[in-house]
GROMACS .gro file of C-alpha atoms in nm:
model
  142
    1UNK     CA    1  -2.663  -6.228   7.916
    2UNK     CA    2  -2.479  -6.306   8.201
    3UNK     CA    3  -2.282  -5.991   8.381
    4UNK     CA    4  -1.933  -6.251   8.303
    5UNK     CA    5  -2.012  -6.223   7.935
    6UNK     CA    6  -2.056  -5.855   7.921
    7UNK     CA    7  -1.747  -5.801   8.120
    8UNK     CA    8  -1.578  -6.054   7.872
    9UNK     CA    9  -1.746  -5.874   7.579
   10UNK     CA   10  -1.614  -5.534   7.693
   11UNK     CA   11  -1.293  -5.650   7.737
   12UNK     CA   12  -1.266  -5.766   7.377
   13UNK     CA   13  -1.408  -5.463   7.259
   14UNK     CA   14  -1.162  -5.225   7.430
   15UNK     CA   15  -0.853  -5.478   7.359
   16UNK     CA   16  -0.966  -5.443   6.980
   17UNK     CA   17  -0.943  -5.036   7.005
   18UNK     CA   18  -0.633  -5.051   7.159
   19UNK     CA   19  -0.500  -5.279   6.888
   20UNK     CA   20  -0.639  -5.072   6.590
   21UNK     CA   21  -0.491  -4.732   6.769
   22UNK     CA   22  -0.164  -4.937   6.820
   23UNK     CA   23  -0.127  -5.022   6.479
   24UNK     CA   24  -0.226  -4.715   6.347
   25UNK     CA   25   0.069  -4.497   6.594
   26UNK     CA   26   0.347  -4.765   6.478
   27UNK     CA   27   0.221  -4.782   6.094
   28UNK     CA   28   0.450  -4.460   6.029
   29UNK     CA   29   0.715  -4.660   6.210
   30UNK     CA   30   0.760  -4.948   5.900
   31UNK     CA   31   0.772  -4.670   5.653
   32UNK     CA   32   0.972  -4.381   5.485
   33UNK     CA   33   0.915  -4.023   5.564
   34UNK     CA   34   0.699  -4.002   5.227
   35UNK     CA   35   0.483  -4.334   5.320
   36UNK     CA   36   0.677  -4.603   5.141
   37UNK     CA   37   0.672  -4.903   5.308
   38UNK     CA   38   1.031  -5.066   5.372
   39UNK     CA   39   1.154  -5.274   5.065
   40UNK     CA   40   0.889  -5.124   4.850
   41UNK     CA   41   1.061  -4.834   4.686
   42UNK     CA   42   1.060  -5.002   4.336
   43UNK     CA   43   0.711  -5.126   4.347
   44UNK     CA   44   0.650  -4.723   4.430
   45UNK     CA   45   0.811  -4.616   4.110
   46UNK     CA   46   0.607  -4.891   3.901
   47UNK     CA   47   0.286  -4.784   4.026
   48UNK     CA   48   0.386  -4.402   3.906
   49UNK     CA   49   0.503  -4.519   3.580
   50UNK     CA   50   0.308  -4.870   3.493
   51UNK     CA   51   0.416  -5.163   3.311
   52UNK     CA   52   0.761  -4.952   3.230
   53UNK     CA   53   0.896  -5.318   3.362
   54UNK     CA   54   0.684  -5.465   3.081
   55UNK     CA   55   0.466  -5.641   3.306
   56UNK     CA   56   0.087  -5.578   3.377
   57UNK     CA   57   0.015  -5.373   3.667
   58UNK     CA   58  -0.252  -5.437   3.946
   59UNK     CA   59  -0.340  -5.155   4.173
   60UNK     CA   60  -0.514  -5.322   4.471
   61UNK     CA   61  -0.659  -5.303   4.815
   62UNK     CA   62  -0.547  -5.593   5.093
   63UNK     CA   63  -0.963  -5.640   5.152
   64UNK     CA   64  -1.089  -5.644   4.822
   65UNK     CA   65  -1.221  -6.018   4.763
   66UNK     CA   66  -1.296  -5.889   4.334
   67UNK     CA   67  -0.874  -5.791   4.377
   68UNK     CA   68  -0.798  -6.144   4.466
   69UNK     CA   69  -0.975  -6.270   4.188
   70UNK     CA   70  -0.826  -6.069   3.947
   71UNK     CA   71  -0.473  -6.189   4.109
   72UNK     CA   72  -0.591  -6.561   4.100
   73UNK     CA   73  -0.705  -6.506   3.695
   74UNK     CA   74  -0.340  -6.356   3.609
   75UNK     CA   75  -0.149  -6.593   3.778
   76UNK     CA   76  -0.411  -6.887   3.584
   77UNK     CA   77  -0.299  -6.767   3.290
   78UNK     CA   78   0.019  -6.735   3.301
   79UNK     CA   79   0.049  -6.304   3.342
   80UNK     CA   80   0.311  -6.171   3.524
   81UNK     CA   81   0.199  -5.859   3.710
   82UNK     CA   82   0.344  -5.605   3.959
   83UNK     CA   83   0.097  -5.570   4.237
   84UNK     CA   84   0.072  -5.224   4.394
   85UNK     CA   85  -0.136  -5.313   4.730
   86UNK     CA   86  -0.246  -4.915   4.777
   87UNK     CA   87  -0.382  -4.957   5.111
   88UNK     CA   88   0.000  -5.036   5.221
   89UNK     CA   89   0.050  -4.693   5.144
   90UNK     CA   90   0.030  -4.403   5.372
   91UNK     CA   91   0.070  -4.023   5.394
   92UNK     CA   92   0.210  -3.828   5.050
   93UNK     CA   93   0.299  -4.183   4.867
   94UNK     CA   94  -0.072  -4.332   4.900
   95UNK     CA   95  -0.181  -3.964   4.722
   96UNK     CA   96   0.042  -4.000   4.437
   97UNK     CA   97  -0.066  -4.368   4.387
   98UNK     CA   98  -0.402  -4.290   4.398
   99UNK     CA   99  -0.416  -3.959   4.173
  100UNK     CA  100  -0.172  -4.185   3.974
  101UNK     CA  101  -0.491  -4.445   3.946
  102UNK     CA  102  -0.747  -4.157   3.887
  103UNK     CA  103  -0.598  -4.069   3.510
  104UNK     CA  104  -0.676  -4.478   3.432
  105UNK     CA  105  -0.985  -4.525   3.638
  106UNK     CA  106  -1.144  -4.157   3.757
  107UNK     CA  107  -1.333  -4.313   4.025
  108UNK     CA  108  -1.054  -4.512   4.157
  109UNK     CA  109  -1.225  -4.786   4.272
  110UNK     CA  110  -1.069  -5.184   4.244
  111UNK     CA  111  -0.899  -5.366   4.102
  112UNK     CA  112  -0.803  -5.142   3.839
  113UNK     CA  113  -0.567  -5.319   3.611
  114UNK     CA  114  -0.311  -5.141   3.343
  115UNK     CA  115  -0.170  -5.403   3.058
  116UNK     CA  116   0.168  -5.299   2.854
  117UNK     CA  117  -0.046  -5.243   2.487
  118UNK     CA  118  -0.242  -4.921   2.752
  119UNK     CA  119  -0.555  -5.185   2.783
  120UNK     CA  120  -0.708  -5.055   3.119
  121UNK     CA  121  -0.949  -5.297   3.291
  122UNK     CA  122  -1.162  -5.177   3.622
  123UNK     CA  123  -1.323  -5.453   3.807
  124UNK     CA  124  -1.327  -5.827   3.773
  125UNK     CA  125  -1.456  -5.858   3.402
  126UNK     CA  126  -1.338  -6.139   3.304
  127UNK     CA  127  -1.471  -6.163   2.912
  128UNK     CA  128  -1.227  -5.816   2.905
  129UNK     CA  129  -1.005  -6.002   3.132
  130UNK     CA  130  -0.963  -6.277   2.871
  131UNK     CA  131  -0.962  -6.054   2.570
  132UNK     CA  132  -0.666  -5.888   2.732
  133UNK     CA  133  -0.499  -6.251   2.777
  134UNK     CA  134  -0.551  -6.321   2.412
  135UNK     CA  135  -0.380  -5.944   2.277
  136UNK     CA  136  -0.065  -6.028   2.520
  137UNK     CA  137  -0.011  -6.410   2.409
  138UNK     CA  138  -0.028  -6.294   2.012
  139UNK     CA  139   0.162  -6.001   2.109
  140UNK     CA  140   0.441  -6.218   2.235
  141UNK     CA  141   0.425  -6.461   1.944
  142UNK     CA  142   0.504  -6.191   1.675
   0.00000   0.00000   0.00000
């Protein structure tokens, strides 16, 4: 390697630390004083008190490729959903969400996904996935 590319290389690499400490210092900035992001107060409330809209909820990380899978298969068929991205949570709100998830899914790993008849599904299972379809669609017939 050329003494060019390592500068160029440790230029990136310190220009990527400043980034993540950047976004990290102004993250509190685009939220409330108990971690709520802007414009997601009611989204808050539905993760504390799921599928009180009716709707399926989704608890969710932004990285999680088996999350957008899950998202992809509910919109497919037709489910609507409130999606409650956790990692856009920070501080005293991300806690509740997350102790929130724990009584569903104790390990509170994702997706972990709560339907209105108290079906909980953890994970991209899609035979349970499916099931879960076919409960909601005779539910809404009767």
């Amino acid at each position: 390697m050329t003494e060019g590319m390592l500068v160029v290389i440790g230029l990136v690499f310190i220009a990527a630390i400043l980034t993540g400490m950047i976004t990290k210092k102004n993250s509190s900035r685009n939220h409330d004083e108990n971690g709520i992001p802007f414009g997601f107060e009611e989204n808050y409330a539905l993760a504390l008190e799921p599928c009180k809209d009716g709707k399926t909820l989704l608890y969710d990380l932004t990285t999680c490729r088996h999350c957008a899978r899950l998202q992809e298969f509910l919109t497919l068929h037709g489910i609507d959903y409130t999606d409650v991205v956790v990692d856009k949570y920070i501080g005293k709100a991300r806690a509740e969400i997350v102790n929130k998830l724990k009584s569903y899914n104790p390990r509170a790993s994702f997706p972990t996904a709560v339907f209105p008849d108290g079906t909980v599904i953890i994970g991209y299972r899609e035979t349970l996935l499916l099931e879960a379809v076919e409960r909601m669609k005779k539910a809404e017939q009767n």
